[in-house]
Coordinates of C-alpha atoms and ligand atoms in Angstrom, one line a residue:
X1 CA 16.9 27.5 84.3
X2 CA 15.0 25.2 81.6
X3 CA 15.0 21.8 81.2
X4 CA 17.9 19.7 82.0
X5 CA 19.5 18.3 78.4
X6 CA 22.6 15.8 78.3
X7 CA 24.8 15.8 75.2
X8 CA 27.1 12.4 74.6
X9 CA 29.5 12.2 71.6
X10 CA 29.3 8.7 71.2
X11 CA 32.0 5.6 71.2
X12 CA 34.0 5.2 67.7
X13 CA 34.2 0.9 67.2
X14 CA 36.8 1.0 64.5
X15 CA 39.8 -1.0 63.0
X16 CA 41.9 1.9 63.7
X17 CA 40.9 5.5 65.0
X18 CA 42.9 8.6 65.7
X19 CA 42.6 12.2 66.6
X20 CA 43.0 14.2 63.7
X21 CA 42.0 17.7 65.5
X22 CA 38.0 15.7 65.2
X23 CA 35.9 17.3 68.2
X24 CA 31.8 17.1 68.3
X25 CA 31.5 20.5 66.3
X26 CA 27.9 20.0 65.4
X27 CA 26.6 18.5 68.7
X28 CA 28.4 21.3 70.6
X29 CA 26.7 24.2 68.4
X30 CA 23.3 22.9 69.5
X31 CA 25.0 23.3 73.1
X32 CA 25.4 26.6 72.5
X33 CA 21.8 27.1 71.6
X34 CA 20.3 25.4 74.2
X35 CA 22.2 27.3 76.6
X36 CA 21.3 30.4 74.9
X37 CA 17.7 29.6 75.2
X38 CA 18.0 28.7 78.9
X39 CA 18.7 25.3 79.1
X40 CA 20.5 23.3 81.4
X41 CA 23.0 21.8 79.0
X42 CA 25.9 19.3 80.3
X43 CA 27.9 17.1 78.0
X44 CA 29.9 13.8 78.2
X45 CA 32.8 13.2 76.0
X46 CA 33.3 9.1 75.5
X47 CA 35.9 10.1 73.6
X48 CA 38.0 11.8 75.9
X49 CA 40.9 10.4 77.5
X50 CA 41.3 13.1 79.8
X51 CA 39.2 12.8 82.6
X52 CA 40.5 12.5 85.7
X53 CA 38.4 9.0 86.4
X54 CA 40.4 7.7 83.3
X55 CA 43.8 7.9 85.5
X56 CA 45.2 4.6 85.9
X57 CA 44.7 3.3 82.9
X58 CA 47.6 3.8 80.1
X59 CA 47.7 7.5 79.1
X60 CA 47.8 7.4 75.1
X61 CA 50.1 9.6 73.6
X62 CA 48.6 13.2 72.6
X63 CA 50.1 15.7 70.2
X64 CA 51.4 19.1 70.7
X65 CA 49.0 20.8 68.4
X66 CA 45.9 18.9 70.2
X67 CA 44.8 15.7 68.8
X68 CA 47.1 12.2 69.1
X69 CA 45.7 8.2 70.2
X70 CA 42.4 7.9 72.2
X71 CA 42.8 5.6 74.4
X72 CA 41.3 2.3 73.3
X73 CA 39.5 -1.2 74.2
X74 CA 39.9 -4.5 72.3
X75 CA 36.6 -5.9 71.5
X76 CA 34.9 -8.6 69.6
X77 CA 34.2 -8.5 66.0
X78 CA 31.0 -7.5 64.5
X79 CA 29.8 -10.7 62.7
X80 CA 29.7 -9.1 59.4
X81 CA 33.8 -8.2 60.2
X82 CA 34.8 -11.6 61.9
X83 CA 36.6 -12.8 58.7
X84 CA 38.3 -9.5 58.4
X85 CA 41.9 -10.6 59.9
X86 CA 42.4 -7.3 62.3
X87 CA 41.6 -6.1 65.8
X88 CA 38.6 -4.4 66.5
X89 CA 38.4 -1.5 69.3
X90 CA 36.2 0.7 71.0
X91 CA 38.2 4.0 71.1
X92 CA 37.2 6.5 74.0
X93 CA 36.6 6.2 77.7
X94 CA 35.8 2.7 79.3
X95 CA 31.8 1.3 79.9
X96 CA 32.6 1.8 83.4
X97 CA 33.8 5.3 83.8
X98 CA 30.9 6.7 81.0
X99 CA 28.1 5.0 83.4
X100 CA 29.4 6.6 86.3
X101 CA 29.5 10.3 84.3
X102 CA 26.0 9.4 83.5
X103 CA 24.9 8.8 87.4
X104 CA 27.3 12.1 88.2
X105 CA 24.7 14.5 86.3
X106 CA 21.7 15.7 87.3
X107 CA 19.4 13.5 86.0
X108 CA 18.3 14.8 82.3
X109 CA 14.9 15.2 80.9
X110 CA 16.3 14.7 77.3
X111 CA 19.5 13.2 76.0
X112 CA 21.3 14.2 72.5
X113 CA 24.0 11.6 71.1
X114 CA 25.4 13.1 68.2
X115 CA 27.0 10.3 65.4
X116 CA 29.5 10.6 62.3
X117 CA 30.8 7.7 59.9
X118 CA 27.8 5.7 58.7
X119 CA 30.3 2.9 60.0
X120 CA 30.6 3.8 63.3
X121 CA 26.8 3.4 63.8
X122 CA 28.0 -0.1 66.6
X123 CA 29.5 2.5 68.6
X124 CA 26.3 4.8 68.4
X125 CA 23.9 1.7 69.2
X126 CA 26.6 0.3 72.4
X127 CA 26.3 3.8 73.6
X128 CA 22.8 4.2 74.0
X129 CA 22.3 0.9 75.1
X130 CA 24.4 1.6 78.0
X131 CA 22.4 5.2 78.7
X132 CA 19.3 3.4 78.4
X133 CA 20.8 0.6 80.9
X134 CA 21.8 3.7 83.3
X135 CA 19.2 6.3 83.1
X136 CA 16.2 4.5 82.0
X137 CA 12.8 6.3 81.0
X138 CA 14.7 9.1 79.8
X139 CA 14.4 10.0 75.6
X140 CA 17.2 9.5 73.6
X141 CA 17.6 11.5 70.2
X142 CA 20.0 10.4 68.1
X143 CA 21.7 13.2 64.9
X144 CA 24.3 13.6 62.8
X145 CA 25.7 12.6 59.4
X146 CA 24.6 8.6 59.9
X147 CA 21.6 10.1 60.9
X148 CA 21.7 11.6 57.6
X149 CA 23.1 9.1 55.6
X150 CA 21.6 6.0 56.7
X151 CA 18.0 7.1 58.3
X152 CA 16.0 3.9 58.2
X153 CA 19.2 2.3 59.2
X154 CA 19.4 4.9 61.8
X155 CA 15.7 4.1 63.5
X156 CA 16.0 0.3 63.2
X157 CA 19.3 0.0 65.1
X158 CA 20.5 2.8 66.7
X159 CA 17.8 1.8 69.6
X160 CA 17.2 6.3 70.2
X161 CA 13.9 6.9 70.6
X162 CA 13.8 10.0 68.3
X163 CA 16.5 10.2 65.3
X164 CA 16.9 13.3 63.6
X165 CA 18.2 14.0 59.6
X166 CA 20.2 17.1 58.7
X167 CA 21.5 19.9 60.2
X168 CA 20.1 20.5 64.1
X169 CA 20.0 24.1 63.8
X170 CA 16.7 23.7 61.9
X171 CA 14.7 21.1 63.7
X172 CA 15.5 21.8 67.6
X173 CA 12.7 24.6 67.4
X174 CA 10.0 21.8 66.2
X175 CA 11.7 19.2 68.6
X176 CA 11.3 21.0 71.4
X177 CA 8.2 22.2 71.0
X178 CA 7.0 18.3 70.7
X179 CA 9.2 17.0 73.4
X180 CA 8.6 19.8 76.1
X181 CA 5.4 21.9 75.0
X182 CA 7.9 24.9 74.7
X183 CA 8.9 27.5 72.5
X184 CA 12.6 28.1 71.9
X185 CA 12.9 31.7 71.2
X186 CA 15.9 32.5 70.8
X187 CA 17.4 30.6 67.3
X188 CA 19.4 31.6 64.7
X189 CA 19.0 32.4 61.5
X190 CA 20.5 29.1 59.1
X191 CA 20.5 31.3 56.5
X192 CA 22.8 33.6 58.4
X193 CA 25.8 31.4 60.1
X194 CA 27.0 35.0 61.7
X195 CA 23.8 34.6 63.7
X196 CA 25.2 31.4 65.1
X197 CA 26.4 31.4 69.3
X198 CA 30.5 30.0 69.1
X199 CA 30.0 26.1 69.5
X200 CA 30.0 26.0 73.5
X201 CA 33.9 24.1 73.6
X202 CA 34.3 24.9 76.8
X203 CA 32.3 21.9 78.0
X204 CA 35.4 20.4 76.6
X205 CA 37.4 19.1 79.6
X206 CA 40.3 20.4 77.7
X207 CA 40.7 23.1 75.1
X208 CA 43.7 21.5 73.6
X209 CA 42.3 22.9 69.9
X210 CA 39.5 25.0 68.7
X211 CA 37.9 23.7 64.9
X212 CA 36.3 27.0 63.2
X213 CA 33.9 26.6 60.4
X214 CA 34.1 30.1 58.1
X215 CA 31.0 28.2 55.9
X216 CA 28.8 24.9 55.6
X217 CA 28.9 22.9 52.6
X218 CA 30.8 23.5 49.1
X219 CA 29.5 24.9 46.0
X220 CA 31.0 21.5 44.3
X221 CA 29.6 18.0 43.7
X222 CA 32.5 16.1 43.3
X223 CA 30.5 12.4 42.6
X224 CA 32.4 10.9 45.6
X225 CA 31.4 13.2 48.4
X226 CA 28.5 13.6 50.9
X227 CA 28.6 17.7 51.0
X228 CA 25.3 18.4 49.3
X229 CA 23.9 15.6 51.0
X230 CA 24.7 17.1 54.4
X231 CA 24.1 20.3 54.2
X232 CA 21.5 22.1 51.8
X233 CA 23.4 24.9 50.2
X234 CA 26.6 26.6 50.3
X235 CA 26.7 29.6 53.4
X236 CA 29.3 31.7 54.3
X237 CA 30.2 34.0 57.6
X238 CA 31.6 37.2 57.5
X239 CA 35.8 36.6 57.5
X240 CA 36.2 39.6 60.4
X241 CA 33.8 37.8 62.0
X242 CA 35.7 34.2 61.7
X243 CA 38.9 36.3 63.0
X244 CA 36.6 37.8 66.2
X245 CA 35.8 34.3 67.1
X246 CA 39.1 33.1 66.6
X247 CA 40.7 35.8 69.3
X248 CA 38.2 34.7 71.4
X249 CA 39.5 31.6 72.3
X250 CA 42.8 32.7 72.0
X251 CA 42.4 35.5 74.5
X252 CA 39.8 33.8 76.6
X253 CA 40.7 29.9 77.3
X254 CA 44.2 30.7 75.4
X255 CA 43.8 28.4 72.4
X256 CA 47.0 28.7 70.2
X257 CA 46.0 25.6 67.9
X258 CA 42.8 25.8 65.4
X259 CA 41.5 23.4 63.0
X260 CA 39.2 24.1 59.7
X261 CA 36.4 22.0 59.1
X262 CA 35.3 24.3 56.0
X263 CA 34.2 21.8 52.6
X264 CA 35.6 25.0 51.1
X265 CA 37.9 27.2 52.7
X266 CA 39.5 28.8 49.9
X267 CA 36.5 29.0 47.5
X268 CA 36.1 32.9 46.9
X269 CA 39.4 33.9 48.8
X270 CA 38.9 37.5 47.1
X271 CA 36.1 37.9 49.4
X272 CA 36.6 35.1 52.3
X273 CA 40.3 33.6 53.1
X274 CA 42.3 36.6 51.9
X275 CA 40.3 39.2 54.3
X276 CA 40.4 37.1 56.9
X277 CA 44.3 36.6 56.5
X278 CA 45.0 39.9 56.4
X279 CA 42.9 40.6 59.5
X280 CA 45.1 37.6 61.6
X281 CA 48.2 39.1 60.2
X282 CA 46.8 42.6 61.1
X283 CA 45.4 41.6 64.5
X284 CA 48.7 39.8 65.3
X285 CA 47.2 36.9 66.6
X286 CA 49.7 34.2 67.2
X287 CA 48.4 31.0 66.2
X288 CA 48.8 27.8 64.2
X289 CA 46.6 26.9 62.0
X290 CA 45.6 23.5 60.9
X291 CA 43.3 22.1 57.4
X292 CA 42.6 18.3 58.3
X293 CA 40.6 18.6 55.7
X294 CA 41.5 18.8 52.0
X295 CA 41.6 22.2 50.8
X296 CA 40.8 23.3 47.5
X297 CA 43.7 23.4 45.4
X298 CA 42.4 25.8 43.1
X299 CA 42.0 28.6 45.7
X300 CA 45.5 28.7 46.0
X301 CA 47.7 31.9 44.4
X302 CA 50.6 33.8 45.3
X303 CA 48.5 36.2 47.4
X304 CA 47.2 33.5 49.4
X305 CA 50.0 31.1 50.1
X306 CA 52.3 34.1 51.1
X307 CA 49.3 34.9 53.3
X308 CA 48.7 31.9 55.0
X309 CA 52.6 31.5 55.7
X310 CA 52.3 34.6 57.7
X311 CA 49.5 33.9 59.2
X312 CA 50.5 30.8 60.9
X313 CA 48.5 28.0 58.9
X314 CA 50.6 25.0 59.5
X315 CA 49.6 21.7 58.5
X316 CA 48.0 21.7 54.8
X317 CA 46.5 19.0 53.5
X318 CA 44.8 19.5 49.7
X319 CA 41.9 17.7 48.1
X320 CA 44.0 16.3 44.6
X321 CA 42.4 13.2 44.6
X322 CA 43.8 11.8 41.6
X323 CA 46.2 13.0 39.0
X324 CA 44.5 11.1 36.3
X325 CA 42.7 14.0 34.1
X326 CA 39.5 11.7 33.2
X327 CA 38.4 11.1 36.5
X328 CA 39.1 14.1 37.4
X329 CA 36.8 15.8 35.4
X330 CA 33.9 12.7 35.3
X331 CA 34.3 12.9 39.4
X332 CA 33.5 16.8 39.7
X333 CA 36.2 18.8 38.0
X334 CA 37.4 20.6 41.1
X335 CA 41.3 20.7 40.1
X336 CA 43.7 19.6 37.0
X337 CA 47.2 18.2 37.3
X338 CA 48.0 21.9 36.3
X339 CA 46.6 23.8 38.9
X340 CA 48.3 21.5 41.4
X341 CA 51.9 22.1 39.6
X342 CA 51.3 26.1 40.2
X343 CA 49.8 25.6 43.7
X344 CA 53.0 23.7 44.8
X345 CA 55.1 26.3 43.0
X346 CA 53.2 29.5 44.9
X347 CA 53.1 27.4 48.3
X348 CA 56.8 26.3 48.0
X349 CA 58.0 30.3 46.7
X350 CA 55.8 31.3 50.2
X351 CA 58.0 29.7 52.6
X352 CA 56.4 25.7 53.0
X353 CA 58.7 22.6 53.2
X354 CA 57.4 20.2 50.2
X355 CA 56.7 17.9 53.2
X356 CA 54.1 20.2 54.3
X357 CA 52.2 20.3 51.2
X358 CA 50.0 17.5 52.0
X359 CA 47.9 16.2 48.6
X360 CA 45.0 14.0 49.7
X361 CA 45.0 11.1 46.9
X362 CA 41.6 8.6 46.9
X363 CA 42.5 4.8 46.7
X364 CA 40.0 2.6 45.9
X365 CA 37.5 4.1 43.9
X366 CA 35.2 1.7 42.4
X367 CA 36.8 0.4 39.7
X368 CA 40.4 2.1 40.2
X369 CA 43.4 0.8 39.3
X370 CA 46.7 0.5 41.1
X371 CA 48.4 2.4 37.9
X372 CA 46.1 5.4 38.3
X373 CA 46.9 5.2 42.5
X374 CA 51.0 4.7 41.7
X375 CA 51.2 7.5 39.0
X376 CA 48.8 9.8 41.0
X377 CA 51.8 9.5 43.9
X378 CA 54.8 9.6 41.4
X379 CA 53.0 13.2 40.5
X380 CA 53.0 14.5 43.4
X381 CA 56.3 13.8 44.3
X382 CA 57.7 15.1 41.1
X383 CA 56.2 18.3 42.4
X384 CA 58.2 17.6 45.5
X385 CA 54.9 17.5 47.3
X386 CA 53.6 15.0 50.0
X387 CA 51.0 12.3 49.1
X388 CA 48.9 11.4 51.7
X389 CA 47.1 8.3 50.7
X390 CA 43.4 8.2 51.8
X391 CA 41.3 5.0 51.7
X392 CA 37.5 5.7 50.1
X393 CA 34.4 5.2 51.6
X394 CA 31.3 4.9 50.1
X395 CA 28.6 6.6 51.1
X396 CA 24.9 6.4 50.5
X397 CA 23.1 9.0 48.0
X398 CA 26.6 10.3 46.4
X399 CA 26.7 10.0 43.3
X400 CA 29.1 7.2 43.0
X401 CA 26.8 5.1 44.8
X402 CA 25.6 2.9 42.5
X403 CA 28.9 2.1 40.7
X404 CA 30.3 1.5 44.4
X405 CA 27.9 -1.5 45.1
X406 CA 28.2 -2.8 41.5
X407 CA 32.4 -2.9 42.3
X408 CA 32.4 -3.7 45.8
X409 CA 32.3 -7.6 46.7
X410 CA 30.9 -6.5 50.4
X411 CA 26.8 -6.2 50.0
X412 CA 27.2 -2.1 51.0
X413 CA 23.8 -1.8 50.6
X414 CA 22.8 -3.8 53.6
X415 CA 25.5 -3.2 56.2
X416 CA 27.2 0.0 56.7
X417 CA 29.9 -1.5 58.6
X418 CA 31.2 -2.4 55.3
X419 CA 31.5 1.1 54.7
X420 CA 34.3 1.0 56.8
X421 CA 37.5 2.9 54.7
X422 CA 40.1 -0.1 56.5
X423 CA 38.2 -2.4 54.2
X424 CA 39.2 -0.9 51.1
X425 CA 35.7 -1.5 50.2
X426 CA 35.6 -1.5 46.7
X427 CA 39.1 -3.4 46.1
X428 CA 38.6 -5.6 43.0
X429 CA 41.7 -7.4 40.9
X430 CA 42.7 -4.3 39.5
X431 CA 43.3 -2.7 43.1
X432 CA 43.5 -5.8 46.1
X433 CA 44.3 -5.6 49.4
X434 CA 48.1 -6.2 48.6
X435 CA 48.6 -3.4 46.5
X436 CA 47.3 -1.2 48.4
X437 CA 50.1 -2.2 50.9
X438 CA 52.4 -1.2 48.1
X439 CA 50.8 1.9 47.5
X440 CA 51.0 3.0 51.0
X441 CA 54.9 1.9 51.0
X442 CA 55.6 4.0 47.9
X443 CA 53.7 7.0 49.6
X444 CA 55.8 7.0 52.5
X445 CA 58.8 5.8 50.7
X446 CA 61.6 8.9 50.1
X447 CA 61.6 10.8 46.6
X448 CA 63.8 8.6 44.1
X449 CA 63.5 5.1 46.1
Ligands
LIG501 C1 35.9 17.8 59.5 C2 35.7 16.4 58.9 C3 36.7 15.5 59.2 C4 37.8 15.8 60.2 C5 37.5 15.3 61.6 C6 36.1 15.7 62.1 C7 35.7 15.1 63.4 N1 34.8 15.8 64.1 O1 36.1 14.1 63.8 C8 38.9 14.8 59.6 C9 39.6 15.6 58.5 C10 39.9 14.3 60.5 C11 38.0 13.8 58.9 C12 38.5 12.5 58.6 C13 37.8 11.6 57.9 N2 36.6 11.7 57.3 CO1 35.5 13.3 57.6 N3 34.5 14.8 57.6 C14 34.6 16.1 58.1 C15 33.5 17.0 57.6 C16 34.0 17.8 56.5 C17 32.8 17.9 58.6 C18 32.3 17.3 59.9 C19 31.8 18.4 60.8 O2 32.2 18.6 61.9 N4 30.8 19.2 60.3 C20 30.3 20.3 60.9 C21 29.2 20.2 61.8 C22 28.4 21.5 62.0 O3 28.3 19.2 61.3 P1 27.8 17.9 62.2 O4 28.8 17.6 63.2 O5 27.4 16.9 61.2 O6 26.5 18.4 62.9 C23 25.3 18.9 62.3 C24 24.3 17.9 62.0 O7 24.8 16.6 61.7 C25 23.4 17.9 63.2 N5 23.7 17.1 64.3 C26 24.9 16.6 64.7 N6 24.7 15.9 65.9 C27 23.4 16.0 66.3 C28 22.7 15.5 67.4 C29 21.4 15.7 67.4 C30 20.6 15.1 68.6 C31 20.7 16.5 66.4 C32 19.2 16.7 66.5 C33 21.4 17.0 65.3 C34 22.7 16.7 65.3 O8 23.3 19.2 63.5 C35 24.7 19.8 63.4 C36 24.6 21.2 63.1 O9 24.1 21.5 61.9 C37 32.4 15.9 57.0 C38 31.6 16.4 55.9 C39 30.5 17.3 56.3 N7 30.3 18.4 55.6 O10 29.9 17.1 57.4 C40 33.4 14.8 56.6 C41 32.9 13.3 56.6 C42 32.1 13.0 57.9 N8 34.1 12.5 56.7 C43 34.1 11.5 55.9 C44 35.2 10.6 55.7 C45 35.1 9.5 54.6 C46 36.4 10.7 56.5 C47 37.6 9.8 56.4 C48 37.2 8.3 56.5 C49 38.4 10.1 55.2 C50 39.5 9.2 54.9 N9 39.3 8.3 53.9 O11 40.5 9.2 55.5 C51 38.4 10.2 57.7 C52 38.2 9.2 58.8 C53 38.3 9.9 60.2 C54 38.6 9.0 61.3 N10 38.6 9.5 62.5 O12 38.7 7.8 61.2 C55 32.7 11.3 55.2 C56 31.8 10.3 55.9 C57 31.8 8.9 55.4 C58 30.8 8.0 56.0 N11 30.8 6.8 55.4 O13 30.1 8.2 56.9 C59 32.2 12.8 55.3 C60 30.7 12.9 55.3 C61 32.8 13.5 54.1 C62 32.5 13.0 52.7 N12 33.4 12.4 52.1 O14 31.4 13.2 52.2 N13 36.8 14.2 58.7
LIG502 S1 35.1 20.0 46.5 FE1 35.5 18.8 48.3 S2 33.8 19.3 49.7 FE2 33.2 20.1 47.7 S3 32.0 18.4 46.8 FE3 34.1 18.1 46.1 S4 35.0 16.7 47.7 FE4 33.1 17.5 48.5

């Protein structure tokens, strides 16, 4: 056995956090290639409210399908948030039972924290302090998309003694060879995600949900999202292969629930969803199947809808955005109003509820109005379909940028906790705080009321 590394998905400090199916997928694919190469890997969850040490406190409630409340802290405000009238939490396991999961292990030569929203970067910085406090002497390198996003941010806060841009896959080799003298021999092929080992989720303490990835990145550039940012092109696996993986945690650790994380699942469904489909359907693999995140509307057809029915996909959620045509097309062009009426019509005629078509709808755009937000839900419900309000955030290097801080009254540019989507970060007078109450209400609210 190698060198003993210790992965830690990190603390979330947030207004409000749930579990929408989210698991560490990137931190636990560099698992699976340490592992691969030798390594000693073990991982701590501070997101999980399983562990056994966390008995005694109040259980939070978990869905069925995997996912639900993580159990959750009240802390103080950041400074920057004080005047912000809500709680503030840190969401995962308490300080006390992570340090002693940090004196369980074996004590690590290296240490991987993995980090998501740029706004969550508190959460990233408490954790470390408190493995620095715990295991001291031993090198912290921090990845991820804030990582990613917010770099120099990243190295002057995050208090990890290495921190790493862009996707792992590609920069472990190099790391390792400066960290341990090494060489890792055994890597994949990024150009080839087929050549990837399964993310190692059995280090999960439960396997309540597996999240597959059939691709990385999207072949759009909608002017509002970080994809191209994240990863550098758009790569795609073989769809037998997705449906191989898939029966492996079904058949092995019986996973009946699975997520996609795909920017673009449906994007070339000729030669990508509609094989792979057919091959759940032919493999009768009984399963639900979840898309947390917005699907591309555009991808959908008879052929598919009727095939994802059978298949088992359950919750949908689609990336409409807005039903305004203009921004539409100056944001990326990725649907029209039109599409979406004929997406509905094929999903409905397959066998879903309207209250399962899920239509992701952006509030707060820079510069948005609470007309475009009201008539983008009245659209969806005429098409009987569910609008699912979603608040932006800005993020640094889209395209959108620029017109974000110009709107926004927060200063974006110098704390990312202003990022935060509870904010409604670029409300102005044409879309406040209030009326975004209202929008909410008339999302939720019943067709006709
Ligand atoms: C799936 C997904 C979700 C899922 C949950 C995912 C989860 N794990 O929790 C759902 C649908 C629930 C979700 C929700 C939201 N999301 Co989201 N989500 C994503 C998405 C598409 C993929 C994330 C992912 O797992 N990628 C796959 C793996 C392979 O990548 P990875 O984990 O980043 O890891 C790689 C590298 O980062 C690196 N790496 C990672 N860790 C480490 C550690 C080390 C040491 C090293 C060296 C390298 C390394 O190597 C890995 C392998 O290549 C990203 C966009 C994207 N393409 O990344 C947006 C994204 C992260 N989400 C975003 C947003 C805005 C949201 C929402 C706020 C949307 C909304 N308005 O409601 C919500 C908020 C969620 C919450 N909990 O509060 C933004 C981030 C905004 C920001 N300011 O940071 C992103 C970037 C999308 C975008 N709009 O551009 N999301
Ligand atoms: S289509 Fe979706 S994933 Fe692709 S760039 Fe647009 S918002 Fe991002």
């Amino acid at each position: 056995m190698r060198n003993k590394i210790l992965l830690v998905n990190p603390w979330i400090h947030d207004f409000a956090a749930y579990d929408f199916w989210s698991k560490p997928f990137g931190l636990l694919s560099i698992a699976a290639i340490l592992r691969k190469n030798g390594f000693d890997v073990s991982f701590i969850d501070c997101l999980n409210p399983f562990y056994p040490q966390m008995l005694g406190v109040d259980k939070p409630k978990r869905k069925s399908f995997g996912g639900g409340k993580y159990f959750k802290e009240e802390i103080e405000k950041p400074e920057a948030l004080k005047n912000f009238k809500r709680r503030f939490s840190r969401y995962g396991i308490t300080p006390q039972v992570f340090i002693n999961k940090l004196l369980a292990v074996e004590k690590p030569e290296l240490i991987l924290v993995t980090s998501m929203m740029t706004y969550w970067y508190t959460g990233v910085s408490e954790t470390i302090t408190t493995i620095r406090n715990t295991l001291p002497g031993v090198p912290i390198v921090l990845g991820g998309n804030y990582a990613t996003l917010l770099r120099e941010h990243a190295l002057n806060n995050s208090g990890a003694d290495i921190v790493i841009s862009g996707m792992g896959e590609d920069v472990l080799p190099a790391l390792f060879n400066d960290i341990f003298g090494e060489k890792i021999d055994c890597f994949p092929d990024s150009d080839n995600l087929d050549s990837f080992p399964y993310p190692a989720f059995d280090l999960l303490s439960r396997l309540d949900q597996v999240p597959i990835m059939t691709s990385r990145g999207c072949p759009y550039r909608c002017s509002y999202c970080a994809s191209h940012i994240l990863n550098s092109d758009f790569r795609i696996r073989d769809p037998i292969k997705v449906v191989d993986e898939i029966n492996f945690w079904h058949r092995s650790f019986n996973v009946t629930n699975f997520s996609f994380y795909d920017d673009a699942l449906l994007v070339n469904a000729e030669e990508r969803a509609i094989p792979m489909l057919w091959e759940i359907i032919r493999r009768k693999i009984d399963c639900s199947f979840h898309c947390p995140n917005g699907l591309h509307i555009r991808g959908i057809n008879e052929e598919v809808s009727t095939l994802m029915f059978h298949a088992g996909f359950k919750i949908l959620r689609f990336g409409l955005e807005t039903s305004h045509a203009s921004r539409q097309k100056e944001t990326g062009g990725k649907v029209t109003n039109k599409e979406t009426s004929e997406a509905v019509r094929h999903l409905t005629r397959a066998g879903y509820r309207g209250d399962e078509i899920g239509m992701y709808l952006l509030c707060g755009l820079p510069y948005q109005t609470f007309e475009e937000v009201r008539d983008s839900i009245a659209f969806v419900k005429s098409l009987g379909a569910r609008p699912v309000i979603t608040e932006f955030s800005p993020i640094p290097g889209t395209d959108i940028w620029d017109d974000a801080v110009e709107c926004s009254s927060f200063p974006i540019t110098d704390e990312p906790l202003f990022h935060n989507n509870t904010l409604i970060p670029c409300r102005w007078e044409g879309l406040t705080y209030d009326m975004y109450g209202e929008l909410k209400k008339l999302a939720r609210a019943k067709s006709g009321s």
